[in-house]
XYZ file of C-alpha atoms in Angstrom:
618
model
C 121.378 145.003 184.730
C 121.066 145.229 180.949
C 117.597 144.811 179.514
C 117.381 142.579 176.437
C 114.861 142.874 173.653
C 113.544 139.411 174.557
C 112.865 140.555 178.133
C 111.068 143.643 176.899
C 109.059 141.591 174.397
C 107.971 139.064 177.028
C 107.376 141.578 179.805
C 103.930 141.275 181.457
C 103.186 144.893 182.320
C 99.847 143.871 183.825
C 101.807 142.437 186.747
C 102.905 145.973 187.594
C 99.352 147.282 187.324
C 98.117 144.389 189.477
C 100.710 145.316 192.097
C 99.605 148.929 191.804
C 96.021 147.853 192.426
C 97.080 146.073 195.608
C 98.861 149.187 196.855
C 95.770 151.199 195.924
C 93.642 148.934 198.090
C 96.003 149.477 201.011
C 95.819 153.231 200.432
C 92.014 153.131 200.282
C 91.764 151.123 203.486
C 94.024 153.577 205.302
C 91.907 156.447 204.015
C 88.714 154.729 205.185
C 90.236 154.187 208.619
C 91.189 157.857 208.754
C 87.638 158.857 207.804
C 86.223 156.659 210.550
C 88.480 158.329 213.082
C 87.595 161.861 212.018
C 83.923 161.376 211.159
C 82.873 158.971 213.907
C 85.308 158.619 216.773
C 86.298 162.274 217.050
C 82.735 163.517 216.534
C 81.664 161.473 219.536
C 84.193 163.350 221.698
C 83.115 166.874 220.725
C 80.759 167.226 223.667
C 83.264 165.778 226.136
C 85.421 167.945 228.369
C 88.344 167.366 230.686
C 91.862 166.006 230.539
C 90.824 162.532 229.417
C 88.888 163.927 226.442
C 91.891 166.045 225.413
C 94.178 163.022 225.745
C 91.812 160.935 223.623
C 91.707 163.687 220.999
C 95.497 163.786 220.873
C 95.824 160.019 220.549
C 93.216 159.900 217.806
C 94.950 162.714 215.961
C 98.240 160.796 216.053
C 96.434 157.709 214.764
C 94.807 159.792 212.045
C 98.215 161.133 210.979
C 99.562 157.572 210.817
C 96.728 156.413 208.571
C 97.038 159.572 206.503
C 100.739 158.910 205.954
C 100.037 155.272 204.991
C 97.326 156.455 202.617
C 99.697 158.979 201.028
C 102.732 156.725 200.682
C 100.774 153.718 199.396
C 99.112 156.007 196.886
C 102.510 157.226 195.676
C 103.722 153.641 195.241
C 100.564 152.827 193.299
C 101.131 155.770 190.968
C 104.799 154.908 190.496
C 103.949 151.333 189.495
C 101.188 152.447 187.160
C 103.535 154.970 185.564
C 106.214 152.303 185.195
C 103.741 149.999 183.454
C 102.570 152.861 181.229
C 106.054 153.843 180.064
C 107.297 150.276 179.605
C 104.159 149.466 177.603
C 104.967 152.294 175.210
C 108.468 150.920 174.602
C 107.115 147.404 174.333
C 104.742 148.554 171.586
C 107.662 150.236 169.766
C 109.657 147.010 169.981
C 106.807 144.795 168.829
C 106.107 147.068 165.874
C 109.760 146.705 164.809
C 109.702 142.917 165.300
C 106.461 142.645 163.319
C 108.034 144.619 160.481
C 111.024 142.269 160.482
C 108.814 139.188 160.467
C 106.618 140.499 157.678
C 109.704 141.025 155.475
C 111.250 137.661 156.309
C 114.140 139.172 158.271
C 115.683 137.420 161.254
C 116.274 139.224 164.525
C 119.142 137.613 166.430
C 119.579 137.395 170.188
C 122.000 140.350 170.182
C 119.444 142.548 168.387
C 121.114 142.405 164.987
C 118.838 142.045 161.972
C 119.656 139.674 159.115
C 118.223 140.500 155.697
C 118.235 138.571 152.400
C 119.851 139.347 149.060
C 118.099 141.862 146.876
C 118.495 144.462 144.215
C 121.093 144.226 141.464
C 124.793 144.933 141.238
C 125.175 147.542 138.517
C 128.360 145.857 137.200
C 127.721 142.131 137.537
C 123.937 142.313 137.218
C 123.808 139.793 140.044
C 121.630 140.133 143.155
C 123.308 142.062 145.950
C 124.062 139.689 148.832
C 122.171 139.930 152.073
C 123.779 140.626 155.414
C 123.315 141.500 159.045
C 123.230 144.927 160.694
C 123.211 146.226 164.252
C 121.247 149.261 165.298
C 122.130 152.302 167.366
C 119.927 154.182 169.810
C 121.044 157.525 168.347
C 122.521 157.044 164.839
C 124.984 159.774 163.957
C 123.983 159.811 160.276
C 120.980 158.270 158.643
C 122.928 157.218 155.546
C 121.242 153.833 155.536
C 117.729 155.067 156.177
C 115.011 154.354 153.642
C 115.103 156.915 150.821
C 111.858 158.615 151.869
C 113.424 159.370 155.284
C 116.505 161.111 153.905
C 116.512 164.889 154.081
C 117.610 166.997 151.093
C 120.976 167.774 152.672
C 121.877 164.186 153.629
C 124.289 162.250 151.381
C 122.690 159.364 149.500
C 125.236 156.628 150.246
C 122.687 153.836 150.440
C 123.600 150.176 150.135
C 122.295 149.018 146.746
C 120.438 146.148 148.468
C 117.058 147.762 149.273
C 116.663 145.463 152.279
C 119.731 146.975 153.925
C 118.214 150.369 154.690
C 115.010 148.809 155.992
C 116.967 146.410 158.218
C 119.004 149.294 159.620
C 115.804 151.159 160.425
C 114.329 148.112 162.190
C 117.563 147.475 164.112
C 117.677 151.118 165.236
C 114.064 150.920 166.440
C 114.822 147.777 168.420
C 117.847 149.325 170.087
C 115.921 152.555 170.723
C 113.056 150.758 172.444
C 115.391 148.624 174.571
C 117.567 151.594 175.527
C 114.509 153.647 176.499
C 113.143 150.734 178.524
C 116.484 150.462 180.312
C 116.306 154.174 181.187
C 112.708 153.796 182.384
C 113.709 150.860 184.555
C 116.561 152.858 186.132
C 114.391 155.905 186.828
C 111.632 153.943 188.465
C 114.055 151.868 190.484
C 115.339 155.123 191.991
C 111.804 156.340 192.613
C 110.641 153.132 194.296
C 113.775 152.946 196.429
C 112.965 156.456 197.669
C 109.482 155.432 198.839
C 110.471 154.144 202.240
C 109.086 155.312 205.563
C 111.604 156.741 208.055
C 112.459 154.630 211.074
C 109.988 154.654 213.946
C 106.234 154.398 214.243
C 105.435 158.045 214.996
C 104.486 160.312 212.112
C 106.209 163.637 212.796
C 106.795 166.843 210.862
C 110.008 165.264 209.581
C 108.010 162.286 208.345
C 105.729 164.587 206.375
C 108.735 166.481 205.048
C 109.988 163.120 203.768
C 106.563 162.432 202.244
C 106.675 165.800 200.476
C 110.074 164.832 199.053
C 108.654 161.487 197.973
C 105.827 163.225 196.150
C 108.333 165.437 194.313
C 110.311 162.367 193.219
C 107.190 160.617 191.957
C 106.137 163.756 190.099
C 109.540 164.060 188.483
C 109.927 160.420 187.536
C 106.399 159.183 187.102
C 103.780 161.896 187.116
C 104.044 163.622 183.763
C 101.367 161.513 182.122
C 99.045 162.369 185.028
C 99.786 166.099 185.134
C 98.977 166.444 181.468
C 95.451 165.187 182.119
C 94.606 167.980 184.600
C 92.689 170.769 182.786
C 94.322 173.637 184.674
C 93.618 176.149 181.904
C 89.963 175.200 181.507
C 86.976 176.929 183.079
C 85.784 175.771 186.526
C 82.633 174.346 184.907
C 84.724 172.275 182.480
C 86.967 171.096 185.309
C 83.908 169.988 187.246
C 82.690 167.967 184.257
C 86.178 166.493 183.829
C 86.299 165.396 187.472
C 82.847 163.816 187.287
C 83.950 161.834 184.246
C 86.944 160.220 185.969
C 86.891 156.776 187.528
C 87.446 156.412 191.252
C 90.874 154.951 190.521
C 91.854 157.929 188.368
C 90.702 160.359 191.037
C 92.589 158.535 193.780
C 95.778 158.525 191.718
C 95.582 162.260 191.021
C 94.927 163.007 194.678
C 97.941 160.940 195.731
C 100.429 162.692 193.486
C 98.911 166.166 193.102
C 96.968 167.026 196.270
C 98.202 170.621 196.000
C 96.927 170.989 192.430
C 93.566 169.249 192.895
C 93.001 170.903 196.290
C 93.422 174.381 194.820
C 91.604 173.753 191.540
C 88.399 175.774 191.251
C 85.542 173.625 190.002
C 86.514 170.545 192.018
C 83.912 169.503 194.665
C 84.404 170.867 198.174
C 84.806 167.483 199.889
C 87.532 166.518 197.433
C 89.381 169.812 197.830
C 89.164 169.549 201.599
C 90.652 166.043 201.673
C 93.411 166.996 199.233
C 94.315 170.158 201.123
C 94.428 168.393 204.484
C 97.044 166.066 202.991
C 98.892 168.948 201.376
C 98.755 170.908 204.647
C 100.669 168.152 206.419
C 103.301 168.115 203.681
C 103.644 171.902 203.817
C 103.993 171.841 207.600
C 106.708 169.218 207.231
C 108.459 171.216 204.528
C 108.328 174.570 206.347
C 109.336 173.078 209.691
C 112.690 172.226 208.125
C 113.274 175.848 207.026
C 114.356 178.598 209.410
C 113.810 181.759 207.339
C 111.291 184.292 208.619
C 108.741 183.791 205.855
C 108.657 180.014 206.332
C 108.318 180.281 210.090
C 105.566 182.909 209.783
C 103.560 180.749 207.398
C 104.251 177.673 209.507
C 102.626 179.352 212.513
C 99.520 180.103 210.443
C 99.346 176.565 209.062
C 99.754 174.985 212.484
C 96.865 177.094 213.750
C 94.674 176.061 210.818
C 95.589 172.417 211.409
C 94.666 172.765 215.090
C 91.310 174.339 214.240
C 90.517 171.582 211.760
C 90.879 169.145 214.622
C 89.541 171.066 217.571
C 86.259 172.965 216.971
C 85.805 176.008 219.206
C 82.607 174.598 220.628
C 80.065 171.861 219.894
C 77.650 172.826 217.161
C 80.063 175.028 215.248
C 79.671 174.682 211.461
C 82.028 172.079 209.982
C 85.297 173.520 208.701
C 86.574 172.888 205.170
C 90.018 173.681 203.793
C 89.469 174.761 200.178
C 92.950 176.069 199.492
C 96.408 176.138 201.042
C 99.830 177.098 199.706
C 103.114 178.802 200.549
C 103.504 180.897 197.397
C 103.890 184.645 197.899
C 102.520 185.722 201.256
C 100.725 182.385 201.519
C 97.358 181.101 200.401
C 94.468 179.867 202.539
C 90.778 179.407 201.726
C 88.638 178.223 204.626
C 84.892 177.576 204.716
C 82.449 177.017 207.553
C 79.486 175.065 206.301
C 79.616 173.175 203.018
C 79.566 175.592 200.032
C 78.426 172.786 197.727
C 75.272 171.882 199.634
C 74.336 175.284 201.119
C 71.745 177.521 199.467
C 73.506 180.646 200.766
C 77.246 181.016 200.212
C 79.469 184.006 200.960
C 83.147 184.513 200.229
C 84.966 187.230 202.171
C 88.222 188.817 200.936
C 90.477 190.263 203.671
C 92.572 193.336 203.081
C 95.679 195.381 203.792
C 98.341 193.604 205.817
C 96.751 190.147 205.512
C 99.045 187.184 204.924
C 99.091 183.535 205.922
C 100.242 183.881 209.520
C 99.003 183.307 213.048
C 97.005 186.535 212.995
C 95.124 185.487 209.870
C 94.382 182.110 211.407
C 93.196 183.783 214.596
C 91.217 186.744 213.258
C 90.163 186.292 209.635
C 89.180 182.657 210.019
C 87.165 183.624 213.096
C 85.318 186.229 211.019
C 84.251 183.539 208.568
C 83.182 181.305 211.447
C 81.170 184.089 213.106
C 79.553 184.988 209.781
C 78.529 181.377 209.117
C 77.074 181.025 212.605
C 75.163 184.292 212.181
C 73.794 183.388 208.745
C 72.814 179.906 209.897
C 70.776 181.544 212.624
C 68.483 182.790 209.832
C 68.915 179.912 207.372
C 70.646 176.671 208.332
C 71.636 176.158 204.713
C 74.408 178.794 204.791
C 78.170 178.666 204.393
C 80.815 181.357 204.796
C 84.299 181.426 203.290
C 87.418 183.499 203.914
C 89.408 183.723 200.680
C 93.099 184.535 200.892
C 93.865 183.621 197.315
C 95.997 186.649 196.502
C 98.852 188.729 197.897
C 97.363 191.661 199.789
C 99.649 194.696 200.195
C 101.608 194.631 203.443
C 102.188 197.288 206.057
C 105.783 198.515 206.285
C 104.992 201.468 208.537
C 103.157 202.150 211.778
C 101.217 205.181 210.575
C 98.381 205.564 208.096
C 100.324 208.207 206.161
C 103.385 206.006 206.007
C 101.404 203.262 204.334
C 100.059 205.328 201.457
C 103.159 204.328 199.508
C 102.098 200.646 199.401
C 98.453 201.415 198.733
C 98.002 200.904 195.011
C 95.448 199.046 192.931
C 98.058 196.598 191.626
C 97.453 193.844 194.177
C 93.679 194.115 193.780
C 93.879 193.977 189.992
C 96.036 190.869 190.163
C 93.785 189.247 192.758
C 90.493 190.053 191.023
C 90.697 187.377 188.265
C 91.655 184.720 190.828
C 88.679 185.666 193.012
C 86.362 185.573 190.006
C 87.708 182.145 189.073
C 87.086 180.921 192.609
C 83.528 182.240 192.580
C 82.910 180.558 189.228
C 84.039 177.343 190.891
C 81.513 177.850 193.707
C 78.744 178.133 191.115
C 80.019 175.087 189.221
C 79.989 172.776 192.247
C 76.968 174.029 194.198
C 74.204 171.430 194.163
C 71.292 173.876 194.446
C 69.404 175.003 191.362
C 69.841 178.701 192.131
C 72.197 179.336 195.061
C 72.335 182.759 196.695
C 75.958 183.936 196.515
C 77.386 186.983 198.268
C 80.791 188.548 197.611
C 82.195 190.261 200.706
C 85.164 192.618 200.820
C 86.734 194.111 203.931
C 89.254 196.954 203.877
C 91.565 196.621 200.844
C 89.697 193.385 200.107
C 86.706 195.520 199.104
C 88.874 197.002 196.346
C 89.729 193.470 195.192
C 86.034 192.556 195.179
C 85.246 195.830 193.406
C 87.849 195.151 190.725
C 86.508 191.628 190.225
C 82.964 192.987 189.975
C 84.033 195.369 187.213
C 85.547 192.645 185.058
C 83.539 191.569 182.034
C 80.296 190.017 183.290
C 80.974 190.798 186.939
C 81.685 188.262 189.678
C 80.402 184.860 188.479
C 77.264 183.793 190.328
C 77.241 186.775 192.695
C 73.788 188.036 193.692
C 74.867 190.547 196.347
C 78.020 192.439 197.303
C 78.931 193.599 200.809
C 81.656 196.200 201.353
C 82.828 196.967 204.892
C 85.578 199.336 206.026
C 86.167 200.150 202.384
C 88.756 202.647 201.073
C 86.896 202.529 197.736
C 86.339 200.040 194.946
C 87.658 201.913 191.925
C 84.042 202.387 190.828
C 82.189 205.683 190.878
C 78.742 204.128 191.240
C 77.307 200.923 192.661
C 75.765 200.052 189.284
C 79.286 199.494 187.936
C 79.615 196.400 190.153
C 77.310 194.375 187.900
C 74.745 193.204 190.465
C 72.512 196.273 190.428
C 72.901 199.058 192.977
C 70.064 197.655 195.108
C 72.202 194.560 195.701
C 75.282 196.438 196.933
C 75.504 196.874 200.710
C 77.970 199.041 202.600
C 78.987 199.097 206.249
C 81.175 202.035 207.267
C 81.924 203.135 210.811
C 82.414 206.862 211.227
C 85.311 206.005 213.548
C 86.991 203.788 210.933
C 89.884 205.769 209.387
C 90.178 203.389 206.430
C 86.632 204.101 205.277
C 87.461 207.814 205.259
C 90.987 207.778 203.894
C 91.930 211.021 202.150
C 91.873 210.731 198.406
C 95.110 210.477 196.475
C 95.326 214.221 195.852
C 94.831 214.939 199.568
C 97.190 212.193 200.724
C 99.825 213.301 198.211
C 99.580 216.828 199.610
C 99.878 215.442 203.138
C 103.041 213.520 202.329
C 104.671 216.410 200.482
C 103.722 218.892 203.205
C 104.855 216.589 205.998
C 108.173 215.950 204.263
C 108.846 219.638 203.733
C 107.840 220.486 207.315
C 110.023 217.731 208.751
C 113.088 219.122 207.000
C 112.518 222.661 208.257
C 110.987 222.253 211.716
C 111.118 218.600 212.750
C 108.046 216.706 214.010
C 105.934 219.835 214.719
C 106.713 221.089 211.238
C 105.739 217.741 209.738
C 102.356 217.869 211.492
C 101.668 221.423 210.351
C 102.946 220.770 206.827
C 100.940 217.573 206.503
C 97.746 219.325 207.594
C 98.361 222.187 205.187
C 98.997 219.767 202.332
C 95.787 217.920 203.108
C 93.655 221.072 203.059
C 95.230 222.216 199.792
C 94.353 218.866 198.205
C 90.911 218.880 199.770
C 90.131 222.249 198.242
C 90.496 220.940 194.704
C 88.739 217.554 195.050
C 85.188 216.390 195.730
C 84.246 215.479 199.300
C 82.768 212.169 198.143
C 86.140 210.886 196.911
C 88.369 208.739 199.140
C 91.575 206.874 198.373
C 90.280 204.470 195.720
C 87.546 206.603 194.196
C 84.004 207.213 195.344
C 83.264 206.574 199.017
C 80.912 203.541 198.953
C 79.071 204.966 201.989
C 78.384 208.236 200.176
C 74.914 208.828 198.755
C 76.402 209.509 195.328
C 77.664 205.924 195.155
C 74.097 204.650 195.313
C 74.498 201.556 197.516
C 72.495 200.480 200.561
C 74.198 201.543 203.777
C 73.475 199.296 206.745
C 73.813 200.268 210.383
C 77.051 199.541 212.221
C 78.356 200.500 215.616
C 80.864 203.330 215.276
C 83.086 201.763 217.918
C 85.885 203.572 219.739
C 87.453 206.747 218.455
C 90.882 206.121 216.899
C 93.710 206.414 219.458
C 91.578 208.396 221.931
C 89.489 205.342 222.830
C 90.209 201.658 222.493
C 93.661 200.175 221.949
C 94.781 201.944 218.786
C 93.783 203.710 215.580
C 92.137 200.706 213.877
C 89.742 199.226 216.470
C 86.554 200.279 214.681
C 87.992 198.970 211.411
C 88.210 195.441 212.805
C 84.787 195.026 214.423
C 82.365 194.628 211.523
C 82.124 190.819 211.678
C 82.415 190.499 215.461
C 79.050 189.764 217.133
C 80.516 190.664 220.527
C 81.979 194.032 219.524
C 79.539 195.083 216.791
C 76.383 192.989 217.007
C 74.487 195.378 214.719
C 76.940 195.038 211.838
C 77.449 191.279 212.256
C 73.683 190.730 212.298
C 73.123 192.834 209.189
C 75.853 190.958 207.331
C 74.286 187.644 208.376
C 70.850 188.742 207.164
C 72.154 189.762 203.737
C 74.086 186.511 203.317
C 71.037 184.467 204.413
C 68.955 186.153 201.720
C 66.887 188.335 204.057
C 68.093 191.875 203.243
C 64.668 193.352 203.866
C 65.249 192.810 207.599
C 68.509 194.761 207.915
C 68.732 197.990 209.872
C 69.855 200.888 207.702
C 71.860 204.058 208.219
C 71.881 207.381 206.400
C 74.494 207.945 203.720
C 77.433 210.266 204.169
């Protein structure tokens, strides 16, 4: 249907915003119902056991997903209608400005959009006034020959009608046509967007339903969300983002959360409760999206996300700290930031960075998330106001080989250097949103994650807000002394098992000699030759390097580094005892396998470092 200038002039855009408000109310009610389910009904079942309790949990979860879907879809409709009103209002203003200009000059605008102008000027031959006339506009004039003189460029021919009203009338007619044409295009775009916002058949919200919702969100972003996206201060500091969020109205916040849950949920400086709600919505959309893809990466990440979703719903046991989802995404190896305890309200907050081989998969969801949970429980044993976070906000290097030597090739500082600014930004966000006057913040790095923490600590100003740093199973930080980590050496704590091969990795000179010797030996004498050659290469490298140097610089457990070394259980010997070469490397946070280390970590995070048990340096 063709839009006329009269329709655009008389359009009541407030009717669209009123409709948007009604959809917003429906979205809000669905969200409130979802909150009641999760905060009241499910909480009351946490202490219940048995088949009936499990069945009730499952039914409530389905109901929660239904309300969540209603909340999401109604929010998208609200945003689409608001965007429609916004864009049509802009064209309406353009039209009214043109009509006002015509009226002020005494011109007549006809029903077909043509503009009639009076006689004016003077015929150079007859000396009589030049007759008036009527002109029609074009949305995209090929040449602006009839534009007002001040609008003509130096290269444009000056073939202007001698009646001065003619050029002005052409300009007004073009503006009218331009506004109407743009309004027509807006109407078509938003018709397509609104027609897309339909729920699939059936009353059950499945992965396919959420995949459809993710597609809906993309359509709304493409057709309607630009004016919203431009308002998000993605390049600002976390503190400025926090101020921006506080300055928004509830309606503005709700609209942003409906269209950009992935952006708001992963934006450092946004309050924890808001990020958690946004990421729970985004998690469902990602699960829906990935469930429709059969490549290995998608299926691997899907397994991790399903596990996180399950844990958000089913606490391990009553009394566990509440779980918050502070980040989720499928970029790179996947992103996931999970907290136990509220980092905004807790006096003590720690953020642990996992290391080599970590990606968003079932193992991460099983092991690394459990480490954060165990750490929060341990710290809360000393101070209830404690929260612990696992931060997978970067791509850790992966493990292509089954042997330590075979993995030296992927062990570079590149991933840590890229991850360090993101970790610092996240920690700045923790400081910006924490409600305590002076929170106690601890940066924790395990394995390669300690290098990432170390790199972040060596950036200008150090890790924002960090009071203490804990390094466990560390292959080095890139620093030669604890004072380089910008918290003071007395605030750097190191846990290193003497049976942990990662904390005693040969330095790069030694490992390079090992690889060259092993390669040469393999070519001449097979596996035995590789073993002998590798050993010889190691000893050659060892002879020309300091004993305190490991793969990424100074050994943090060495006395020359200057940190506090706390007591850990050495655990099983690699290969000889336990189930493999890395058992001792994985036990630092586990209160069942290394109670000494887990307790010391908890004490430091809870702000009671004077109570830790210490161990002599290497």
